[in-house]
Coordinates of C-alpha atoms and ligand atoms in Angstrom, one line a residue:
M1 CA 3.8 2.1 45.6
R2 CA 0.9 0.8 47.6
L3 CA 1.0 -3.4 47.6
F4 CA -1.9 -5.8 49.0
I5 CA -0.5 -9.3 49.1
T6 CA -3.4 -12.0 49.9
G7 CA -1.8 -15.4 51.4
G8 CA 0.6 -12.8 53.4
S9 CA 1.1 -15.1 55.8
G10 CA 2.4 -17.7 53.2
L11 CA 5.3 -19.4 52.2
L12 CA 5.3 -17.4 49.6
G13 CA 3.3 -14.1 50.4
S14 CA 5.5 -13.3 53.8
R15 CA 8.7 -13.2 51.5
I16 CA 7.0 -10.9 49.1
A17 CA 5.6 -8.6 51.8
E18 CA 9.7 -8.7 53.5
I19 CA 10.8 -7.8 50.3
A20 CA 8.7 -5.1 49.1
L21 CA 9.2 -3.3 53.0
E22 CA 12.9 -3.2 51.8
R23 CA 12.4 -1.6 48.5
G24 CA 9.8 0.9 50.5
Y25 CA 6.6 0.0 49.4
E26 CA 3.8 0.3 51.7
V27 CA 2.5 -3.2 52.1
Y28 CA -0.8 -4.8 53.3
S29 CA -0.5 -8.4 53.7
G30 CA -4.0 -10.3 53.6
Y31 CA -4.6 -13.5 55.9
S32 CA -7.1 -15.9 57.0
S33 CA -6.2 -17.4 60.5
H34 CA -2.2 -16.9 60.5
K35 CA -1.3 -13.4 61.3
P36 CA 1.5 -12.1 59.1
E37 CA 4.4 -10.5 60.7
S38 CA 5.7 -8.1 57.8
G39 CA 3.2 -5.6 56.5
E40 CA 0.2 -4.1 58.0
P41 CA -2.1 -7.6 58.5
V42 CA -5.4 -7.5 56.8
K43 CA -8.0 -10.2 57.6
L44 CA -9.3 -11.4 54.2
D45 CA -11.5 -14.0 53.8
L46 CA -11.8 -15.5 50.2
A47 CA -14.8 -17.6 50.6
S48 CA -16.7 -14.7 51.5
P49 CA -16.8 -12.3 47.8
E50 CA -17.9 -9.3 49.9
S51 CA -15.2 -9.6 52.6
A52 CA -12.3 -9.2 49.7
V53 CA -14.1 -6.1 47.6
K54 CA -14.2 -4.3 51.3
V55 CA -10.7 -4.4 51.8
I56 CA -9.4 -4.1 48.1
G57 CA -12.0 -0.9 48.0
E58 CA -10.8 0.5 51.5
I59 CA -6.9 0.4 50.5
M60 CA -7.0 1.1 46.9
P61 CA -3.7 -0.6 46.1
D62 CA -1.7 0.1 42.7
V63 CA -0.9 -3.7 42.7
I64 CA -2.5 -6.9 44.2
I65 CA -0.3 -9.9 44.3
H66 CA -3.2 -13.0 44.4
S67 CA -0.5 -15.6 46.1
A68 CA -3.9 -17.1 48.7
A69 CA -5.2 -20.3 47.8
L70 CA -6.5 -23.5 49.6
T71 CA -3.5 -25.1 48.7
D72 CA -3.8 -28.6 50.3
V73 CA -3.9 -30.9 47.3
D74 CA -5.6 -33.4 49.4
R75 CA -8.1 -31.4 51.0
C76 CA -9.4 -29.6 47.5
E77 CA -9.9 -33.1 46.0
V78 CA -12.0 -33.9 49.0
E79 CA -13.8 -30.3 50.2
R80 CA -14.3 -29.7 46.5
E81 CA -17.0 -26.9 47.3
L82 CA -14.8 -25.0 49.3
A83 CA -11.8 -25.3 47.5
Y84 CA -14.3 -24.0 44.3
R85 CA -15.2 -20.6 46.4
I86 CA -11.5 -20.3 47.6
N87 CA -9.5 -20.5 44.7
V88 CA -12.2 -20.2 41.8
E89 CA -14.9 -17.5 43.1
G90 CA -12.3 -16.0 45.1
S91 CA -10.0 -15.4 42.7
D92 CA -12.9 -14.1 40.3
V93 CA -13.7 -11.5 43.0
I94 CA -10.3 -10.2 43.2
A95 CA -9.7 -9.7 39.6
R96 CA -12.8 -7.4 39.1
A97 CA -12.1 -6.0 42.4
A98 CA -8.6 -5.3 40.7
R99 CA -10.2 -4.1 37.6
R100 CA -12.8 -1.9 39.3
S101 CA -9.9 0.2 41.4
G102 CA -7.3 -0.1 38.8
A103 CA -5.0 -1.9 40.3
F104 CA -2.3 -4.2 38.3
L105 CA -2.7 -7.6 39.3
V106 CA 0.0 -10.7 40.0
Y107 CA -1.9 -14.0 39.8
V108 CA 0.3 -16.7 41.3
S109 CA -0.9 -20.1 39.5
T110 CA 0.7 -23.6 39.6
D111 CA 2.4 -26.4 37.4
Y112 CA -0.4 -28.6 38.8
V113 CA -2.4 -27.3 35.4
F114 CA -0.6 -29.5 33.1
D115 CA -0.8 -33.4 33.4
G116 CA 2.8 -33.8 33.9
E117 CA 3.0 -36.6 31.4
R118 CA 5.6 -34.9 29.4
G119 CA 7.8 -32.3 31.7
M120 CA 9.6 -29.1 30.8
Y121 CA 6.0 -27.4 29.9
R122 CA 6.1 -23.6 28.2
E123 CA 3.6 -21.3 28.8
N124 CA 1.6 -22.0 25.8
D125 CA 1.6 -25.6 26.1
E126 CA -1.7 -27.4 27.1
T127 CA -3.0 -27.6 30.2
N128 CA -4.9 -30.6 31.5
P129 CA -4.9 -30.7 35.3
V130 CA -5.2 -34.0 37.2
N131 CA -6.3 -33.5 40.1
Y132 CA -9.2 -30.9 41.6
Y133 CA -7.0 -28.2 42.7
G134 CA -5.2 -28.0 39.5
R135 CA -8.7 -27.6 38.0
T136 CA -9.6 -24.7 40.8
K137 CA -6.2 -23.2 39.9
L138 CA -6.5 -23.4 35.8
L139 CA -10.2 -21.8 36.4
G140 CA -8.8 -18.9 38.4
E141 CA -6.4 -18.1 35.7
E142 CA -9.8 -17.5 33.4
S143 CA -10.4 -14.7 35.6
C144 CA -7.0 -13.0 35.7
R145 CA -5.8 -13.6 31.3
D146 CA -5.4 -9.4 31.3
F147 CA -3.2 -9.5 33.9
C148 CA 0.0 -11.3 35.1
I149 CA -0.4 -15.4 35.6
A150 CA 2.9 -16.7 37.6
R151 CA 2.9 -20.4 37.3
T152 CA 5.5 -21.5 40.1
C153 CA 6.4 -25.1 41.7
V154 CA 7.0 -26.5 44.8
I155 CA 8.0 -23.4 46.7
Y156 CA 10.6 -23.6 49.9
G157 CA 12.2 -21.3 52.0
A158 CA 13.9 -20.8 55.1
K159 CA 11.2 -20.1 57.6
P160 CA 7.9 -21.9 58.5
A161 CA 5.0 -20.0 57.2
S162 CA 0.8 -20.4 57.5
G163 CA 1.7 -22.8 60.5
K164 CA 3.5 -25.3 58.3
V165 CA 7.2 -26.3 57.3
N166 CA 8.2 -26.6 53.6
F167 CA 9.7 -30.0 51.8
A168 CA 13.1 -28.5 52.5
L169 CA 12.4 -27.6 56.2
W170 CA 11.1 -31.0 56.9
L171 CA 13.9 -32.7 55.3
M172 CA 16.4 -30.9 57.0
D173 CA 14.7 -31.1 60.8
K174 CA 14.3 -35.2 59.9
L175 CA 18.3 -35.8 58.4
E176 CA 19.2 -33.5 61.6
K177 CA 17.3 -35.8 64.0
G178 CA 19.2 -38.9 62.3
E179 CA 15.6 -40.3 60.9
S180 CA 15.5 -41.8 57.8
V181 CA 13.1 -40.6 55.3
R182 CA 11.4 -41.8 52.1
V183 CA 11.6 -39.7 48.9
V184 CA 10.3 -40.4 45.7
T185 CA 12.5 -41.2 42.8
D186 CA 10.1 -40.8 40.5
Q187 CA 7.9 -37.3 40.5
F188 CA 9.8 -34.7 38.7
I189 CA 9.7 -30.9 39.6
T190 CA 11.7 -27.7 39.3
P191 CA 11.9 -26.6 43.1
T192 CA 11.5 -22.9 43.6
L193 CA 13.6 -21.0 46.3
N194 CA 10.9 -18.5 47.8
T195 CA 13.0 -15.5 47.5
N196 CA 13.8 -16.0 43.7
L197 CA 10.2 -15.9 43.1
A198 CA 9.2 -12.9 45.2
R199 CA 11.9 -11.2 43.7
M200 CA 10.4 -12.4 40.3
I201 CA 7.0 -11.4 40.9
L202 CA 7.8 -7.9 42.2
E203 CA 9.6 -7.6 39.0
C204 CA 6.6 -8.5 37.1
A205 CA 4.2 -6.2 39.3
E206 CA 6.3 -3.3 39.0
R207 CA 6.9 -3.4 35.1
R208 CA 3.6 -4.2 34.6
L209 CA 4.1 -7.6 32.5
R210 CA 1.1 -9.2 31.2
G211 CA 0.3 -12.6 30.1
I212 CA 1.3 -16.0 31.1
L213 CA 5.0 -16.3 32.6
H214 CA 6.6 -19.4 34.1
L215 CA 8.5 -18.7 37.5
A216 CA 10.5 -21.3 38.9
G217 CA 13.6 -23.0 39.4
A218 CA 16.0 -23.3 36.5
T219 CA 17.2 -26.7 37.2
R220 CA 14.9 -30.2 36.9
V221 CA 15.3 -33.0 39.6
S222 CA 13.2 -35.7 40.8
R223 CA 12.1 -35.1 44.7
F224 CA 14.9 -37.9 45.6
E225 CA 17.3 -35.7 43.8
F226 CA 16.6 -32.5 45.6
A227 CA 16.3 -34.0 48.3
R228 CA 19.7 -35.2 48.1
E229 CA 20.8 -31.6 47.2
I230 CA 19.3 -30.3 50.0
A231 CA 21.6 -32.6 52.3
E232 CA 24.7 -32.4 50.7
V233 CA 24.8 -28.2 51.1
F234 CA 23.9 -28.5 54.6
G235 CA 26.5 -31.0 55.4
L236 CA 23.4 -33.5 56.4
D237 CA 23.8 -37.4 56.0
D238 CA 22.1 -38.7 52.8
N239 CA 22.1 -41.9 53.6
L240 CA 18.9 -40.8 55.6
I241 CA 17.0 -40.6 52.3
A242 CA 16.0 -44.0 50.8
P243 CA 14.3 -44.2 47.1
S244 CA 10.5 -44.8 47.3
K245 CA 7.9 -44.3 43.8
M246 CA 5.0 -42.6 43.9
D247 CA 2.5 -45.3 43.8
E248 CA 4.1 -46.4 47.3
I249 CA 2.2 -43.3 49.0
N250 CA -1.5 -42.9 50.0
W251 CA -2.4 -39.5 48.1
I252 CA -5.7 -38.9 47.8
A253 CA -5.2 -36.6 44.9
R254 CA -3.5 -37.8 41.7
R255 CA -0.1 -36.1 41.5
P256 CA 1.8 -35.5 38.0
R257 CA 4.6 -37.1 37.3
D258 CA 7.1 -34.6 35.7
S259 CA 5.2 -30.9 35.8
S260 CA 8.8 -28.9 35.6
L261 CA 8.4 -25.5 34.3
D262 CA 10.5 -24.3 31.2
V263 CA 11.8 -21.1 32.8
S264 CA 13.2 -19.4 29.3
K265 CA 10.6 -17.0 28.7
A266 CA 11.7 -15.9 32.0
E267 CA 15.3 -16.1 31.8
E268 CA 14.8 -13.7 28.4
Q269 CA 12.6 -11.2 29.7
L270 CA 13.0 -10.7 33.6
K271 CA 16.3 -8.9 35.5
E272 CA 15.9 -11.3 38.3
K273 CA 16.7 -14.9 36.8
P274 CA 15.4 -17.8 37.8
Y275 CA 17.8 -19.4 40.5
G276 CA 20.0 -22.9 39.4
L277 CA 18.7 -25.3 42.0
K278 CA 23.0 -25.0 43.5
K279 CA 22.6 -21.0 44.0
A280 CA 19.4 -21.2 45.3
L281 CA 20.4 -23.9 47.9
R282 CA 23.2 -21.1 48.8
V283 CA 20.9 -18.0 48.8
L284 CA 19.0 -20.9 51.3
K285 CA 21.7 -21.8 53.3
E286 CA 22.9 -17.9 54.1
E287 CA 19.3 -17.1 55.2
I288 CA 19.1 -20.2 57.7
V289 CA 22.3 -19.3 58.9
Ligands
NAP301 N1 3.8 -24.0 47.5 C1 3.5 -24.7 46.7 O1 4.7 -25.8 46.4 C2 3.4 -24.0 45.4 C3 3.4 -24.7 44.3 C4 2.7 -24.4 43.1 C5 2.0 -23.0 43.0 N2 1.8 -22.8 44.1 C6 0.9 -21.5 44.9 O2 1.6 -20.6 45.3 C7 0.7 -19.6 46.0 C8 1.4 -19.3 47.3 O3 1.3 -20.8 48.0 P1 1.9 -20.9 49.8 O4 2.9 -22.2 49.6 O5 2.9 -19.2 49.9 O6 0.6 -21.1 50.4 P2 0.5 -21.2 51.9 O7 1.9 -20.9 52.5 O8 -0.4 -22.5 51.9 O9 -0.4 -20.1 52.2 C9 -1.9 -20.1 51.8 C10 -2.1 -18.5 52.4 O10 -3.8 -18.5 51.6 C11 -4.1 -17.5 52.6 N3 -5.4 -18.2 52.7 C12 -6.2 -19.5 52.6 N4 -7.1 -19.6 52.8 C13 -7.8 -18.5 52.5 C14 -8.7 -17.6 52.8 N5 -10.0 -18.3 52.4 N6 -9.1 -16.3 52.7 C15 -8.2 -15.8 53.0 N7 -6.7 -16.3 52.7 C16 -6.7 -17.5 52.6 C17 -3.7 -18.4 53.8 O11 -3.9 -17.5 55.1 P3 -3.8 -18.0 56.9 O12 -2.1 -18.4 56.8 O13 -4.2 -17.4 57.7 O14 -4.8 -19.6 56.6 C18 -2.0 -18.2 53.4 O15 -1.7 -16.6 53.7 C19 -0.9 -19.9 46.0 O16 -1.6 -19.6 45.2 C20 -0.3 -21.8 45.4 O17 -1.8 -22.4 44.6 C21 2.3 -22.9 45.5

């Protein structure tokens, strides 16, 4: 299989590239400014449509996994035009190019399409994003309706990617240095290990599954509980984790309070099941050591 991953330098895309190479696929890793380590690097600017059309026309992939996005939620709130160009128009260009070249597409979407008033959302639940990032990702879904839409939630993994550390690595670094952290107790999520997510997405691509799927971790926790679980599995001092509340944080964009995803459909349909949190953290520990 010839696979083109947009966002190949990102937290998710880089792990998809690694696993796809292990499976013997021909992998092209799209990036904007951080050259990917796995797969054939392909420079791509989603903000300029010709760039994506040209790249896909040259590669002629069997499958495109569209993982790239402007993911900085506060930046999307401020730089709305750029967020729209990359997340909405960029996704539309990718979907059109996929149709034209006969490629199957998996669009990676987000729990932030929901308002977070209820939690444990299923695929057909009503969407109602509370910030601009969520709005752009939802509009991106519109262009990809005839393909696979994989919504996920708070991704973490063993390595920094796209020039950033993820929540788990940030927390471990702080606790290892003996520094205290404040983590919110009133925001609920289904955190997702990138390895598990990459395998679920590859299965969707291999089986050409269409429609919306919630691909996330199988355990709903508060961010505070998530932090404490990480500390426990990695033998770090959880007394350094102090509780705080969402309204104490100076975010620019509003965040959903409970954007946890119900993954029953994935549990029923996929061979690669969503991991519970304890299993995911055990796998993470093996990957880090
Ligand atoms: N991380 C989460 O917790 C989370 C939760 C729910 C959903 N998601 C969704 O999951 C997907 C993957 O997220 P992630 O955490 O892996 O993202 P990430 O680590 O922030 O990486 C973003 C990727 O997009 C690329 N990119 C950004 N702007 C671009 C542009 N103008 N043209 C081409 N490529 C561009 C980046 O390239 P460079 O590195 O070269 O800049 C990078 O490869 C995204 O679609 C995101 O919306 C993420």
